[in-house]
């Protein structure tokens, strides 16, 4: 009977550890979603800037804000910079998507493991009650 109680206690400790791991995974997923949201907003802003730059004629003045100062910039250079920024943000979004997918797979496997542990604990407690 005491070995059954100790088995239940061990399983409950394991369940607690797995639950803590699941909680950490969920926090990581939430954090990744926040970062992804930020990048998505930046991507939209940069695409809008690119559209605006495409509307300008070649001899238009373009200025870049550096700290508190507006500095004149070549249109081609500005265009190139914005395109590079869009490429970078797109690559980061793809990386974040892969990371989130991996974390969600880990989360699902943790949930399955927790469910199995809960079922084992329940069956041990049921057999303990019958004894």
PDB file of C-alpha atoms in Angstrom:
ATOM      1  CA  UNK A   1       0.000   0.000   0.000  1.00  0.00           C
ATOM      2  CA  UNK A   2       2.823   2.439   0.869  1.00  0.00           C
ATOM      3  CA  UNK A   3       4.614   1.602  -2.385  1.00  0.00           C
ATOM      4  CA  UNK A   4       1.431   2.567  -4.199  1.00  0.00           C
ATOM      5  CA  UNK A   5       1.331   5.906  -2.332  1.00  0.00           C
ATOM      6  CA  UNK A   6       4.968   6.581  -3.126  1.00  0.00           C
ATOM      7  CA  UNK A   7       4.361   5.745  -6.806  1.00  0.00           C
ATOM      8  CA  UNK A   8       1.470   8.223  -6.866  1.00  0.00           C
ATOM      9  CA  UNK A   9       3.658  10.881  -5.185  1.00  0.00           C
ATOM     10  CA  UNK A  10       6.449  10.311  -7.731  1.00  0.00           C
ATOM     11  CA  UNK A  11       3.980  10.577 -10.600  1.00  0.00           C
ATOM     12  CA  UNK A  12       2.502  13.757  -9.116  1.00  0.00           C
ATOM     13  CA  UNK A  13       5.997  15.274  -8.855  1.00  0.00           C
ATOM     14  CA  UNK A  14       6.677  14.326 -12.472  1.00  0.00           C
ATOM     15  CA  UNK A  15       3.311  15.815 -13.435  1.00  0.00           C
ATOM     16  CA  UNK A  16       4.202  19.058 -11.666  1.00  0.00           C
ATOM     17  CA  UNK A  17       7.540  19.250 -13.515  1.00  0.00           C
ATOM     18  CA  UNK A  18       5.901  18.630 -16.877  1.00  0.00           C
ATOM     19  CA  UNK A  19       3.238  21.236 -16.095  1.00  0.00           C
ATOM     20  CA  UNK A  20       5.961  23.785 -15.281  1.00  0.00           C
ATOM     21  CA  UNK A  21       7.716  22.944 -18.564  1.00  0.00           C
ATOM     22  CA  UNK A  22       4.433  23.402 -20.419  1.00  0.00           C
ATOM     23  CA  UNK A  23       3.924  26.772 -18.773  1.00  0.00           C
ATOM     24  CA  UNK A  24       7.410  27.898 -19.879  1.00  0.00           C
ATOM     25  CA  UNK A  25       6.688  26.768 -23.437  1.00  0.00           C
ATOM     26  CA  UNK A  26       3.423  28.703 -23.466  1.00  0.00           C
ATOM     27  CA  UNK A  27       5.231  31.848 -22.278  1.00  0.00           C
ATOM     28  CA  UNK A  28       7.845  31.399 -25.031  1.00  0.00           C
ATOM     29  CA  UNK A  29       5.098  31.012 -27.627  1.00  0.00           C
ATOM     30  CA  UNK A  30       3.364  34.175 -26.387  1.00  0.00           C
ATOM     31  CA  UNK A  31       6.647  36.094 -26.471  1.00  0.00           C
ATOM     32  CA  UNK A  32       7.330  34.903 -30.029  1.00  0.00           C
ATOM     33  CA  UNK A  33       3.855  35.986 -31.107  1.00  0.00           C
ATOM     34  CA  UNK A  34       4.494  39.474 -29.693  1.00  0.00           C
ATOM     35  CA  UNK A  35       7.813  39.765 -31.529  1.00  0.00           C
ATOM     36  CA  UNK A  36       6.174  38.493 -34.725  1.00  0.00           C
ATOM     37  CA  UNK A  37       3.446  41.116 -34.371  1.00  0.00           C
ATOM     38  CA  UNK A  38       6.090  43.847 -34.046  1.00  0.00           C
ATOM     39  CA  UNK A  39       7.896  42.639 -37.191  1.00  0.00           C
ATOM     40  CA  UNK A  40       4.628  42.415 -39.112  1.00  0.00           C
ATOM     41  CA  UNK A  41       3.883  46.060 -38.282  1.00  0.00           C
ATOM     42  CA  UNK A  42       7.415  47.068 -39.328  1.00  0.00           C
ATOM     43  CA  UNK A  43       7.036  45.145 -42.585  1.00  0.00           C
ATOM     44  CA  UNK A  44       3.814  46.990 -43.378  1.00  0.00           C
ATOM     45  CA  UNK A  45       5.422  50.349 -42.609  1.00  0.00           C
ATOM     46  CA  UNK A  46       8.439  49.595 -44.790  1.00  0.00           C
ATOM     47  CA  UNK A  47       6.294  48.401 -47.682  1.00  0.00           C
ATOM     48  CA  UNK A  48       4.345  51.645 -47.440  1.00  0.00           C
ATOM     49  CA  UNK A  49       7.603  53.651 -47.504  1.00  0.00           C
ATOM     50  CA  UNK A  50       8.735  51.682 -50.562  1.00  0.00           C
ATOM     51  CA  UNK A  51       5.483  52.493 -52.373  1.00  0.00           C
ATOM     52  CA  UNK A  52       5.939  56.171 -51.529  1.00  0.00           C
ATOM     53  CA  UNK A  53       9.538  56.110 -52.785  1.00  0.00           C
ATOM     54  CA  UNK A  54       8.403  54.465 -56.035  1.00  0.00           C
ATOM     55  CA  UNK A  55       6.014  57.388 -56.633  1.00  0.00           C
ATOM     56  CA  UNK A  56       8.825  59.965 -56.530  1.00  0.00           C
ATOM     57  CA  UNK A  57      10.633  61.171 -59.630  1.00  0.00           C
ATOM     58  CA  UNK A  58      14.401  60.665 -59.835  1.00  0.00           C
ATOM     59  CA  UNK A  59      15.406  64.196 -58.858  1.00  0.00           C
ATOM     60  CA  UNK A  60      13.117  64.431 -55.808  1.00  0.00           C
ATOM     61  CA  UNK A  61      14.695  65.245 -52.458  1.00  0.00           C
ATOM     62  CA  UNK A  62      14.634  62.418 -49.931  1.00  0.00           C
ATOM     63  CA  UNK A  63      15.538  62.912 -46.298  1.00  0.00           C
ATOM     64  CA  UNK A  64      16.407  60.388 -43.604  1.00  0.00           C
ATOM     65  CA  UNK A  65      15.868  61.056 -39.925  1.00  0.00           C
ATOM     66  CA  UNK A  66      19.086  60.398 -37.996  1.00  0.00           C
ATOM     67  CA  UNK A  67      18.533  61.257 -34.362  1.00  0.00           C
ATOM     68  CA  UNK A  68      17.010  64.760 -34.255  1.00  0.00           C
ATOM     69  CA  UNK A  69      18.410  65.710 -37.698  1.00  0.00           C
ATOM     70  CA  UNK A  70      17.016  65.243 -41.215  1.00  0.00           C
ATOM     71  CA  UNK A  71      19.848  64.280 -43.574  1.00  0.00           C
ATOM     72  CA  UNK A  72      19.502  64.421 -47.355  1.00  0.00           C
ATOM     73  CA  UNK A  73      19.757  60.984 -48.954  1.00  0.00           C
ATOM     74  CA  UNK A  74      20.012  59.726 -52.516  1.00  0.00           C
ATOM     75  CA  UNK A  75      16.717  58.250 -53.777  1.00  0.00           C
ATOM     76  CA  UNK A  76      18.404  55.067 -55.046  1.00  0.00           C
ATOM     77  CA  UNK A  77      20.170  54.607 -51.716  1.00  0.00           C
ATOM     78  CA  UNK A  78      16.935  55.125 -49.779  1.00  0.00           C
ATOM     79  CA  UNK A  79      15.173  52.644 -52.046  1.00  0.00           C
ATOM     80  CA  UNK A  80      17.950  50.098 -51.554  1.00  0.00           C
ATOM     81  CA  UNK A  81      17.941  50.536 -47.778  1.00  0.00           C
ATOM     82  CA  UNK A  82      14.190  50.020 -47.530  1.00  0.00           C
ATOM     83  CA  UNK A  83      14.347  46.906 -49.743  1.00  0.00           C
ATOM     84  CA  UNK A  84      17.128  45.445 -47.567  1.00  0.00           C
ATOM     85  CA  UNK A  85      15.095  46.176 -44.462  1.00  0.00           C
ATOM     86  CA  UNK A  86      12.073  44.408 -45.993  1.00  0.00           C
ATOM     87  CA  UNK A  87      14.240  41.381 -46.852  1.00  0.00           C
ATOM     88  CA  UNK A  88      15.603  41.263 -43.305  1.00  0.00           C
ATOM     89  CA  UNK A  89      12.162  41.558 -41.704  1.00  0.00           C
ATOM     90  CA  UNK A  90      10.745  38.875 -44.023  1.00  0.00           C
ATOM     91  CA  UNK A  91      13.610  36.519 -43.103  1.00  0.00           C
ATOM     92  CA  UNK A  92      13.005  37.193 -39.395  1.00  0.00           C
ATOM     93  CA  UNK A  93       9.288  36.470 -39.795  1.00  0.00           C
ATOM     94  CA  UNK A  94      10.083  33.127 -41.466  1.00  0.00           C
ATOM     95  CA  UNK A  95      12.519  32.282 -38.655  1.00  0.00           C
ATOM     96  CA  UNK A  96       9.935  33.209 -36.024  1.00  0.00           C
ATOM     97  CA  UNK A  97       7.279  31.107 -37.777  1.00  0.00           C
ATOM     98  CA  UNK A  98       9.592  28.083 -37.695  1.00  0.00           C
ATOM     99  CA  UNK A  99      10.387  28.702 -34.023  1.00  0.00           C
ATOM    100  CA  UNK A 100       6.703  29.035 -33.096  1.00  0.00           C
ATOM    101  CA  UNK A 101       5.857  25.867 -35.013  1.00  0.00           C
ATOM    102  CA  UNK A 102       8.604  23.982 -33.162  1.00  0.00           C
ATOM    103  CA  UNK A 103       7.438  25.339 -29.797  1.00  0.00           C
ATOM    104  CA  UNK A 104       3.818  24.417 -30.557  1.00  0.00           C
ATOM    105  CA  UNK A 105       4.859  20.855 -31.436  1.00  0.00           C
ATOM    106  CA  UNK A 106       6.755  20.626 -28.133  1.00  0.00           C
ATOM    107  CA  UNK A 107       3.711  22.057 -26.349  1.00  0.00           C
ATOM    108  CA  UNK A 108       1.429  19.429 -27.886  1.00  0.00           C
ATOM    109  CA  UNK A 109       3.751  16.584 -26.898  1.00  0.00           C
ATOM    110  CA  UNK A 110       3.960  17.971 -23.325  1.00  0.00           C
ATOM    111  CA  UNK A 111       0.154  18.143 -23.185  1.00  0.00           C
ATOM    112  CA  UNK A 112      -0.042  14.506 -24.311  1.00  0.00           C
ATOM    113  CA  UNK A 113       2.538  13.452 -21.708  1.00  0.00           C
ATOM    114  CA  UNK A 114       0.641  15.336 -18.985  1.00  0.00           C
ATOM    115  CA  UNK A 115      -2.631  13.693 -20.000  1.00  0.00           C
ATOM    116  CA  UNK A 116      -1.046  10.224 -19.857  1.00  0.00           C
ATOM    117  CA  UNK A 117       0.448  10.972 -16.445  1.00  0.00           C
ATOM    118  CA  UNK A 118      -2.902  12.177 -15.143  1.00  0.00           C
ATOM    119  CA  UNK A 119      -4.533   8.976 -16.384  1.00  0.00           C
ATOM    120  CA  UNK A 120      -1.840   6.839 -14.706  1.00  0.00           C
ATOM    121  CA  UNK A 121      -2.265   8.705 -11.427  1.00  0.00           C
ATOM    122  CA  UNK A 122      -6.028   8.332 -11.635  1.00  0.00           C
ATOM    123  CA  UNK A 123      -5.814   4.587 -12.316  1.00  0.00           C
ATOM    124  CA  UNK A 124      -3.350   4.127  -9.402  1.00  0.00           C
ATOM    125  CA  UNK A 125      -5.642   6.082  -7.065  1.00  0.00           C
ATOM    126  CA  UNK A 126      -8.621   4.032  -8.250  1.00  0.00           C
ATOM    127  CA  UNK A 127      -6.807   0.753  -7.588  1.00  0.00           C
ATOM    128  CA  UNK A 128      -5.623   2.135  -4.215  1.00  0.00           C
ATOM    129  CA  UNK A 129      -9.243   2.918  -3.262  1.00  0.00           C
ATOM    130  CA  UNK A 130     -10.328  -0.592  -4.201  1.00  0.00           C
ATOM    131  CA  UNK A 131      -7.569  -2.186  -2.076  1.00  0.00           C
TER     132      UNK A 131
END
